[in-house]
């Protein structure tokens, strides 16, 4: 069997590497401090209310959790669909998936009203709850991906790697379905409809996860002076373009089908037309930045071959993705519950009015600390594990060169 | 300890027959229908109005409210005040984050312009989505239909608040002061109307209902929907009633008349 790819730990003892870790630690500590501050004073110090019960931390957490399963995609393509070109990237893809999930879960847990009761969440289950299922799906994901990684890295286990990869692939589909279903199962909320939430989340995961993956690759190979060829980069960026288009497709289908259901007209008008910040985030953030611009940049003959345009597209997909999750989570709550259809309602509990929300600094810091944690884990893993190929030059990755063996 | 509390303590010691007496005395409450030939024990296990210590809640009971929306709108303010006093929640000047176990909702029909108002509290659903989604099982439905949050098990994830179609739940956003011994609460956990479970279990009416009765109002009737002879069942059989968001088929235990 061919094996031209040489994996090697980062040779990173330089100041740059330590400075990076230092900065990440600053963010991580800031997030931990925010969480302590929120728990000590109560959630009153956040922008969250009794109407907007899930705020900025959930936006980051959900984004990272779905991006985690998407980051594993590269490994899946290599193992499940037997695409050799992707093989050198499989290990780093698995590590990134684990790191993103860890970061997302950290934010989710630290935003609980009682994070000190995590042990309760781990020991007491209500099996009817999709949330409880997700606890299994998430912890299982770590195990499944770690085993998969081990089989890829341990030569004697290589032959099981494909089976493990398929298992991990199925698991990640279940995981994203589970995450999407958290919203899909909320019968009371006009903004969430069960049928399309899960497939939409899966497509979003492909797009967000790949954007983070490409950025990571570009950054690391540049910083370490390892060669990164156009072949692999263009392949990935084309894939990102396709995924971004798929997300756009789901956005269109979701809102079009909602427009058929009369009882959803109110919330649709809110998101698409008159929802103020949510409408802006939807059109400018989710649609334009998250889909249209990246698709144009990635497929245009001029920009499609430019490294900086590809990098920009990745950032746009990430920012647009965050905007999209924000609109889904916060916008879905800001629109009032329709408790009395056909009536105009008012109360001291803000029935019938759009609920305001402004994220507070601690919430944002907590969210960013999750991202920092993910990058920190990847940086440490790259330093101590042979997960990064020495070269991703065209010659190194192109299977046609193998035939000379 | 109040004299009322002492009396209840005695009741429990004095056992089943005393309990039965108390239950028959309960205002318009479900009494135990005594079929002749039934043993004392099985009677006690049937549907005691007062729940003894360690006795599980009975699924033969379905506690509920019948709200008459044609009542004086000030009645709902009475309920809110009584609930605050009984259970220790209050306005602290942060309307967005202060808990509200019961609130007065004003309604206006968009087509006809007709207006009314009603009290909105936990509807004690037969099939409560808040219980379904709770990851730890802290949100629970007692056999007698009362939906509660176990404050020791609640991790504060707030998924139940996302799931409740009635906005019935509140999250405790800040430190708590002046807690009532009968109703322990906790910062960082979720809470809602308990149907005054601590009062029901000792044979009393919920605080809001008592407060209404004290001012001579029957705007809310409390009782066992499963007992055909209870006042609530008789009223429900007589008048058209509505369950709010009935389309969701959650079978709330709170019924509204005149809506
Ligand atoms: S009204 Fe809301 S909180 Fe009460 S039982 Fe129904 S779903 Fe649960
Ligand atoms: S039953 Fe008790 S807790 Fe519920 S609204 Fe009435 S007073 Fe409040």
XYZ file of C-alpha atoms and ligand atoms in Angstrom:
680
model
C 0.000 0.000 0.000
C 1.282 3.392 -0.876
C 2.328 5.701 1.851
C 4.029 8.798 0.669
C 2.534 11.050 3.271
C 4.804 11.816 6.179
C 3.035 13.028 9.271
C 5.050 14.966 11.772
C 4.500 16.944 14.929
C 4.923 20.683 14.686
C 8.408 21.724 15.439
C 7.130 24.661 17.361
C 9.154 25.934 20.237
C 9.360 29.418 18.848
C 7.987 32.560 20.367
C 5.224 32.728 17.794
C 3.777 29.449 18.913
C 3.996 30.360 22.587
C 2.510 33.767 21.890
C -0.401 32.103 20.139
C -0.993 29.816 23.091
C -0.710 32.799 25.405
C -3.352 34.772 23.538
C -5.656 31.796 23.454
C -5.228 31.383 27.180
C -6.162 35.007 27.721
C -9.455 34.373 25.929
C -10.044 31.125 27.749
C -9.471 32.710 31.147
C -11.709 35.632 30.192
C -14.455 33.149 29.330
C -14.048 31.244 32.565
C -14.120 34.520 34.460
C -17.287 35.549 32.645
C -18.940 32.301 33.525
C -18.002 32.717 37.170
C -19.330 36.276 37.097
C -22.592 35.134 35.513
C -23.072 32.366 37.998
C -22.126 34.477 40.980
C -24.460 37.353 40.150
C -27.045 35.311 38.336
C -28.003 35.666 34.689
C -29.242 39.153 35.438
C -25.807 40.407 34.320
C -26.381 38.966 30.855
C -28.680 40.233 28.145
C -30.909 37.214 28.624
C -34.414 37.532 30.043
C -37.404 35.363 30.780
C -38.363 35.745 27.129
C -34.940 35.390 25.502
C -33.737 32.474 27.562
C -30.978 31.342 25.216
C -28.538 34.070 24.268
C -25.149 34.595 22.748
C -23.476 31.604 24.443
C -25.967 29.305 22.730
C -25.223 30.923 19.381
C -21.533 30.134 19.753
C -22.122 26.719 21.277
C -24.546 25.559 18.603
C -22.307 26.963 15.885
C -19.292 25.073 17.198
C -21.176 21.850 17.790
C -22.498 21.702 14.265
C -19.167 22.885 12.844
C -17.531 20.035 14.772
C -19.459 17.397 12.916
C -18.770 19.220 9.661
C -15.055 19.332 10.363
C -15.049 15.554 10.472
C -16.338 15.525 6.938
C -12.889 15.558 5.368
C -11.954 12.401 7.218
C -15.248 10.852 6.209
C -14.704 11.616 2.544
C -11.343 9.889 2.704
C -12.476 6.822 4.638
C -16.096 6.374 3.693
C -15.938 7.506 0.112
C -12.375 6.324 -0.411
C -11.092 9.546 -1.886
C -7.323 9.267 -1.589
C -6.696 12.967 -2.034
C -8.364 13.632 1.271
C -6.456 11.015 3.163
C -3.584 13.235 4.352
C -6.150 15.558 5.882
C -8.121 12.944 7.766
C -6.207 13.112 11.041
C -6.310 16.855 11.405
C -9.965 16.797 10.451
C -10.712 14.410 13.309
C -8.737 16.514 15.780
C -10.519 19.679 14.719
C -13.866 17.947 15.133
C -13.035 16.929 18.686
C -11.685 20.370 19.522
C -14.728 22.215 18.197
C -17.109 19.953 20.038
C -15.162 20.410 23.267
C -15.227 24.187 22.843
C -18.947 24.216 22.081
C -19.850 21.999 24.988
C -17.730 24.044 27.331
C -19.734 27.144 26.446
C -23.015 25.281 26.737
C -22.171 23.950 30.184
C -20.751 27.210 31.512
C -23.939 29.018 30.521
C -26.160 26.714 32.574
C -27.926 28.263 35.523
C -26.211 25.677 37.685
C -22.995 24.561 35.955
C -21.953 23.058 39.280
C -24.652 20.450 38.758
C -23.030 19.037 35.653
C -22.818 15.733 37.468
C -26.609 15.691 37.645
C -26.752 16.103 33.901
C -24.348 13.195 33.516
C -26.145 10.838 35.856
C -29.846 11.612 35.667
C -31.490 11.167 32.319
C -34.923 11.706 30.939
C -34.869 9.524 27.876
C -37.725 11.362 26.271
C -35.591 14.472 26.038
C -33.633 15.096 22.877
C -31.241 17.062 25.086
C -30.472 13.962 27.100
C -29.939 12.023 23.889
C -27.551 14.703 22.795
C -25.484 14.257 25.930
C -24.945 10.678 24.761
C -24.373 11.698 21.175
C -21.786 14.273 22.210
C -19.835 12.117 24.633
C -20.053 9.231 22.193
C -18.669 11.449 19.445
C -15.457 11.981 21.410
C -14.989 8.258 21.880
C -15.903 7.319 18.327
C -13.642 9.938 16.753
C -10.739 9.154 19.084
C -10.965 5.476 18.213
C -11.154 6.368 14.555
C -8.120 8.606 14.906
C -6.197 5.879 16.629
C -6.996 3.415 13.869
C -5.784 5.862 11.298
C -2.576 6.579 13.186
C -1.664 3.110 14.387
C -0.356 1.174 11.437
C -1.560 -2.209 12.710
C -5.079 -0.848 13.071
C -5.192 0.837 9.668
C -7.345 -1.836 8.144
C -10.138 -1.039 10.592
C -9.940 2.654 9.855
C -12.549 2.496 7.139
C -15.101 0.755 9.338
C -14.400 3.197 12.144
C -14.713 6.037 9.661
C -18.101 4.858 8.486
C -19.242 4.519 12.074
C -17.997 7.998 12.886
C -19.768 9.334 9.801
C -23.090 7.858 10.829
C -22.534 9.133 14.350
C -21.874 12.670 13.199
C -25.040 12.653 11.095
C -26.977 11.574 14.173
C -25.276 14.246 16.220
C -26.186 17.075 13.882
C -29.693 15.704 13.518
C -29.941 15.697 17.299
C -28.716 19.269 17.508
C -31.151 20.419 14.840
C -33.958 18.567 16.566
C -33.439 20.598 19.739
C -35.215 23.315 17.811
C -37.351 21.129 15.601
C -39.133 19.621 18.587
C -40.341 22.900 20.001
C -43.990 22.730 18.995
C -44.756 26.023 20.626
C -42.358 28.131 18.608
C -43.567 29.439 15.292
C -40.044 29.916 14.034
C -39.019 26.275 14.220
C -40.431 23.599 12.031
C -39.452 20.018 12.609
C -39.137 18.712 9.061
C -36.411 20.931 7.755
C -34.349 21.728 10.857
C -32.279 18.537 10.836
C -31.268 18.420 7.151
C -30.608 22.132 7.214
C -28.329 21.765 10.213
C -26.440 18.972 8.464
C -25.794 21.148 5.416
C -24.793 24.043 7.629
C -22.372 21.776 9.443
C -20.698 20.823 6.148
C -20.209 24.437 5.253
C -19.134 25.868 8.631
C -16.867 22.951 9.473
C -15.092 23.075 6.129
C -14.592 26.830 6.295
C -12.875 26.497 9.665
C -10.861 23.568 8.352
C -9.552 25.444 5.317
C -8.643 28.459 7.437
C -6.776 26.231 9.843
C -4.897 24.603 6.996
C -3.966 27.873 5.327
C -2.829 29.399 8.580
C -0.814 26.432 9.805
C 0.954 25.699 6.549
C 1.870 29.309 6.102
C 3.079 29.657 9.679
C 5.148 26.485 9.543
C 6.432 26.946 6.001
C 5.185 23.553 4.983
C 4.148 23.335 1.342
C 0.441 23.480 0.545
C -0.298 22.836 -3.089
C -3.083 24.346 -5.192
C -4.520 20.976 -6.007
C -5.729 20.209 -2.522
C -6.635 23.805 -1.763
C -8.769 24.181 -4.879
C -10.451 20.904 -4.246
C -11.414 22.051 -0.759
C -12.536 25.484 -1.845
C -14.728 24.036 -4.585
C -16.291 21.813 -2.008
C -16.889 24.801 0.239
C -18.596 26.592 -2.627
C -20.898 23.639 -3.156
C -21.729 23.428 0.546
C -22.421 27.154 0.755
C -24.789 26.757 -2.189
C -26.502 23.865 -0.441
C -27.014 26.013 2.646
C -28.519 28.726 0.488
C -30.817 26.173 -1.059
C -32.058 25.082 2.366
C -32.562 28.661 3.482
C -34.725 29.281 0.427
C -36.694 26.049 0.805
C -37.264 26.645 4.507
C -38.637 30.121 4.097
C -40.632 29.322 0.977
C -42.321 26.374 2.641
C -43.023 28.497 5.706
C -44.732 31.011 3.480
C -47.203 28.321 2.484
C -48.279 27.856 6.092
C -50.544 30.725 7.030
C -49.839 30.438 10.745
C -46.173 31.098 10.059
C -46.697 34.258 8.045
C -46.176 36.473 11.054
C -42.813 35.067 11.987
C -41.721 34.926 8.352
C -42.516 38.584 7.868
C -40.573 39.247 11.049
C -37.430 37.518 9.828
C -37.621 38.517 6.169
C -39.098 42.012 6.276
C -39.695 43.892 9.463
C -37.592 42.272 12.167
C -34.989 45.043 12.319
C -31.682 43.572 13.403
C -32.862 40.027 12.622
C -33.906 40.938 9.109
C -30.547 42.649 8.570
C -28.632 39.702 9.979
C -30.652 37.358 7.824
C -30.137 39.123 4.505
C -26.711 40.653 4.994
C -25.295 38.043 7.344
C -26.758 34.652 6.577
C -27.614 35.083 2.889
C -25.090 37.572 1.533
C -22.029 36.945 3.696
C -22.674 33.327 4.494
C -23.652 32.135 1.022
C -23.830 34.506 -1.944
C -20.473 36.262 -1.571
C -18.450 33.125 -0.813
C -20.076 31.269 -3.704
C -19.210 34.130 -6.045
C -15.673 34.479 -4.729
C -14.933 30.776 -4.781
C -16.257 30.092 -8.261
C -15.252 33.266 -10.058
C -12.300 32.475 -12.352
C -10.286 35.426 -11.072
C -10.862 35.250 -7.328
C -11.331 31.504 -7.181
C -7.618 30.951 -7.545
C -6.518 33.573 -5.081
C -5.435 32.427 -1.696
C -6.621 35.582 0.022
C -10.027 35.409 -1.662
C -10.382 31.839 -0.468
C -9.409 32.904 3.002
C -11.910 35.752 2.891
C -14.621 33.356 1.751
C -13.940 31.128 4.742
C -14.270 34.057 7.135
C -17.479 35.114 5.399
C -18.944 31.637 5.746
C -18.077 31.626 9.454
C -19.476 35.090 10.153
C -22.530 34.441 8.004
C -23.000 31.151 9.823
C -22.918 32.845 13.201
C -25.445 35.355 11.900
C -27.672 32.549 10.691
C -27.586 30.759 14.033
C -28.233 34.069 15.760
C -31.335 34.646 13.657
C -32.538 31.101 14.280
C -31.946 31.062 18.031
C -32.455 34.645 19.139
C -34.811 35.759 16.382
C -36.946 32.677 17.010
C -37.375 33.756 20.627
C -37.694 37.483 20.014
C -40.848 36.885 18.023
C -43.637 36.587 20.609
C -45.348 33.295 21.349
C -48.754 33.084 19.740
C -50.674 32.037 22.831
C -53.986 33.559 21.749
C -54.273 33.422 17.974
C -56.612 36.113 16.696
C -56.252 38.309 19.764
C -54.224 41.364 20.491
C -52.541 40.645 23.810
C -50.622 42.539 26.450
C -49.310 41.809 29.921
C -46.611 42.625 32.421
C -44.734 39.578 31.073
C -44.404 41.138 27.609
C -46.977 38.963 25.897
C -47.566 39.917 22.304
C -44.549 42.166 21.848
C -41.184 41.558 20.197
C -38.662 40.870 22.942
C -35.482 42.937 22.983
C -32.086 41.349 23.441
C -28.589 42.780 23.475
C -25.722 40.395 24.172
C -23.604 41.422 27.145
C -19.812 41.378 27.203
C -19.552 38.313 29.482
C -21.739 36.342 27.096
C -19.593 37.264 24.111
C -16.393 36.524 26.005
C -17.746 33.157 27.049
C -18.578 32.349 23.438
C -15.177 33.442 22.168
C -13.465 31.436 24.876
C -15.087 28.339 23.437
C -13.551 29.139 20.058
C -10.202 29.805 21.745
C -10.417 26.489 23.546
C -10.956 24.689 20.270
C -7.947 26.349 18.661
C -5.890 25.687 21.781
C -6.659 21.976 21.644
C -5.743 21.834 17.957
C -2.499 23.722 18.564
C -1.469 21.383 21.371
C -2.448 18.303 19.381
C -0.409 19.447 16.388
C 2.573 20.006 18.622
C 2.552 16.578 20.221
C 0.875 14.265 17.725
C 1.861 13.343 14.185
C -1.341 14.564 12.588
C -0.107 17.137 10.114
C 1.485 16.027 6.813
C 4.973 17.447 6.171
C 3.859 18.404 2.723
C 0.572 18.908 0.962
C 2.221 19.878 -2.295
C 0.589 18.716 -5.502
C 3.146 15.988 -5.927
C 2.628 14.710 -2.401
C -1.132 14.464 -2.573
C -1.832 13.507 -6.159
C -2.588 9.787 -6.340
C -1.297 9.600 -9.908
C 2.193 9.964 -8.530
C 1.659 6.796 -6.558
C 1.715 4.668 -9.660
C 5.423 5.214 -10.007
C 5.854 3.193 -6.823
C -45.113 27.527 63.258
C -48.568 28.924 62.703
C -51.618 27.421 64.334
C -52.690 26.262 60.918
C -49.447 24.338 60.494
C -49.847 22.795 63.927
C -53.313 21.721 63.104
C -52.103 20.039 59.956
C -49.388 18.243 61.862
C -52.061 16.853 64.140
C -54.219 15.877 61.229
C -51.517 13.726 59.853
C -50.970 11.989 63.162
C -54.610 11.383 63.691
C -54.767 9.310 60.572
C -57.153 8.392 57.922
C -60.535 9.052 59.466
C -59.482 12.498 60.580
C -58.161 13.178 57.119
C -61.429 12.146 55.627
C -63.264 14.509 57.852
C -61.042 17.323 56.800
C -61.478 16.452 53.174
C -65.246 16.507 53.431
C -64.933 19.888 55.020
C -62.816 21.148 52.138
C -64.737 23.811 50.228
C -66.530 22.129 47.383
C -63.745 19.617 47.085
C -63.683 16.135 45.834
C -64.621 13.949 48.721
C -64.002 10.262 48.879
C -67.056 8.509 47.644
C -67.511 5.747 50.185
C -68.990 2.708 48.585
C -70.286 0.362 51.212
C -68.203 -2.717 51.705
C -64.938 -1.062 50.788
C -62.287 -1.465 53.444
C -60.851 1.479 55.222
C -57.402 0.857 53.763
C -58.492 0.800 50.162
C -60.530 3.887 50.773
C -57.466 5.624 52.082
C -55.517 4.577 49.050
C -58.194 5.760 46.717
C -58.287 9.531 46.529
C -57.509 11.163 49.821
C -57.879 14.911 49.753
C -54.930 15.228 52.097
C -51.804 13.470 51.019
C -50.058 11.800 53.937
C -46.296 11.884 54.326
C -44.746 9.266 52.076
C -48.011 8.536 50.298
C -47.558 8.917 46.555
C -49.841 11.269 44.662
C -52.761 9.424 43.162
C -53.423 9.254 39.458
C -57.098 8.939 40.268
C -57.048 12.674 40.882
C -56.646 15.298 38.206
C -56.294 18.672 39.842
C -57.453 21.563 37.733
C -58.686 25.128 37.587
C -61.764 26.525 35.946
C -61.273 30.209 35.246
C -64.295 32.367 34.547
C -62.997 35.104 32.267
C -66.178 37.091 32.708
C -65.152 37.938 36.249
C -64.048 41.320 37.499
C -60.591 41.974 35.992
C -59.335 43.077 39.415
C -59.739 39.457 40.489
C -56.625 38.570 38.555
C -54.652 41.211 40.408
C -55.854 39.590 43.602
C -54.523 36.232 42.382
C -51.168 37.670 41.437
C -50.786 39.366 44.810
C -51.789 36.238 46.690
C -49.376 34.087 44.732
C -46.503 36.491 45.363
C -47.256 36.528 49.060
C -47.629 32.784 49.349
C -44.650 31.774 47.270
C -42.260 34.636 47.838
C -41.652 35.915 44.328
C -41.750 39.643 43.747
C -40.994 42.509 41.419
C -37.484 43.745 42.002
C -37.580 46.495 39.411
C -36.246 44.303 36.593
C -39.368 43.504 34.601
C -37.448 41.519 31.972
C -35.916 39.118 34.432
C -38.265 39.081 37.417
C -40.144 35.804 37.725
C -43.907 35.744 37.239
C -45.715 32.604 38.243
C -49.078 34.061 37.354
C -49.850 37.120 35.285
C -52.840 39.045 34.089
C -53.154 39.003 30.303
C -55.371 41.522 28.528
C -56.972 40.339 25.307
C -58.710 42.141 22.516
C -60.405 40.332 19.677
C -58.790 41.690 16.511
C -61.995 41.425 14.482
C -64.678 42.501 16.935
C -62.706 44.659 19.315
C -64.218 42.884 22.326
C -61.837 42.888 25.254
C -61.321 40.696 28.256
C -58.583 39.646 30.599
C -57.536 36.430 32.268
C -54.914 34.969 34.553
C -52.156 32.951 32.900
C -50.138 30.520 34.925
C -48.701 27.072 34.364
C -51.508 25.155 32.690
C -50.445 21.855 34.283
C -50.612 20.062 30.975
C -51.538 16.406 30.791
C -48.800 16.016 28.161
C -46.368 18.726 29.193
C -43.672 19.546 26.633
C -41.588 21.104 29.408
C -41.361 17.664 31.004
C -40.633 15.942 27.707
C -37.645 18.115 26.884
C -36.058 18.333 30.355
C -32.745 16.447 30.099
C -32.462 15.536 33.765
C -36.054 14.837 34.638
C -36.184 17.827 36.982
C -39.372 18.933 35.229
C -41.940 16.387 36.180
C -45.622 15.699 36.190
C -47.014 14.308 39.387
C -49.584 11.540 39.134
C -52.331 13.933 40.157
C -51.565 16.249 37.252
C -49.416 18.855 38.984
C -46.372 19.839 36.943
C -43.367 20.742 39.082
C -39.651 21.478 38.868
C -37.332 19.648 41.242
C -35.053 22.533 42.240
C -32.331 20.135 43.296
C -32.239 18.443 39.955
C -32.680 21.465 37.694
C -29.405 22.416 35.994
C -30.795 25.673 34.613
C -30.604 24.767 30.907
C -33.915 26.574 30.254
C -34.975 24.153 27.543
C -38.355 23.817 29.285
C -38.858 27.558 28.875
C -38.206 27.184 25.163
C -40.744 24.369 25.036
C -43.627 25.813 27.065
C -46.228 27.293 24.697
C -47.707 29.502 27.431
C -44.658 31.389 28.665
C -45.521 29.988 32.051
C -42.018 29.529 33.354
C -39.441 31.889 34.801
C -35.742 31.567 35.365
C -34.336 32.891 38.618
C -31.866 35.485 37.391
C -30.643 36.862 40.704
C -30.101 36.261 44.395
C -33.217 35.470 46.358
C -34.365 37.076 49.554
C -37.292 36.438 51.874
C -37.891 32.889 50.765
C -40.926 31.140 52.162
C -40.136 27.993 54.145
C -42.917 26.176 52.296
C -41.601 27.106 48.869
C -37.831 26.851 48.541
C -36.509 28.456 45.368
C -33.081 28.626 43.819
C -31.024 31.070 41.778
C -30.122 29.581 38.418
C -33.098 27.251 38.261
C -36.482 27.416 36.576
C -39.776 27.803 38.397
C -43.474 28.178 37.738
C -46.878 27.874 39.388
C -46.874 24.743 41.544
C -50.638 24.800 41.922
C -49.641 25.528 45.514
C -48.835 21.874 45.943
C -47.812 22.425 49.544
C -51.290 23.668 50.336
C -53.153 21.092 48.269
C -51.315 18.275 49.990
C -52.503 19.529 53.331
C -56.076 19.866 52.238
C -56.130 23.569 51.558
C -56.963 25.497 48.408
C -54.274 27.151 46.327
C -53.487 30.627 47.606
C -54.956 32.432 44.600
C -58.255 30.582 44.963
C -58.399 31.259 48.693
C -57.728 34.943 48.131
C -60.592 35.115 45.648
C -62.939 33.316 47.996
C -61.980 35.694 50.775
C -63.300 38.545 48.681
C -66.360 36.595 47.715
C -65.305 35.811 44.176
C -65.612 32.487 42.435
C -63.520 33.551 39.465
C -61.389 30.414 39.769
C -62.776 27.083 40.851
C -60.226 24.558 41.979
C -60.807 20.843 42.240
C -60.551 17.311 40.935
C -61.534 17.085 37.285
C -61.732 13.319 37.614
C -64.410 13.406 40.265
C -67.762 13.865 38.527
C -69.273 15.214 41.734
C -66.744 17.942 42.305
C -67.844 21.506 41.802
C -65.317 21.994 39.010
C -66.552 18.932 37.140
C -70.147 20.014 37.477
C -69.358 23.480 36.189
C -67.287 22.092 33.335
C -70.197 19.872 32.394
C -72.565 22.820 32.439
C -70.665 25.530 30.564
C -68.628 25.620 27.415
C -64.962 25.822 28.306
C -61.792 26.391 26.356
C -58.302 25.097 26.789
C -55.774 27.568 25.505
C -53.860 26.480 22.408
C -56.025 23.403 22.307
C -54.630 22.740 18.836
C -51.418 21.571 20.479
C -53.346 18.808 22.262
C -51.420 19.178 25.497
C -54.625 18.815 27.548
C -54.027 21.581 30.062
C -55.553 21.223 33.519
C -56.581 24.875 33.447
C -59.864 25.516 31.652
C -61.293 28.877 30.724
C -64.931 29.816 30.547
C -66.255 32.754 28.537
C -63.433 32.935 26.055
S -48.018 25.253 30.895
Fe -45.890 25.143 30.278
S -44.787 24.801 32.161
Fe -46.926 24.309 32.600
S -47.097 22.104 32.206
Fe -47.673 23.118 30.309
S -45.750 23.201 29.157
Fe -45.193 22.791 31.275
S -51.959 27.872 42.386
Fe -50.513 28.807 43.811
S -48.612 28.906 42.606
Fe -50.271 28.626 41.125
S -50.899 30.675 40.520
Fe -52.227 30.084 42.231
S -51.190 30.907 44.014
Fe -49.680 30.883 42.378
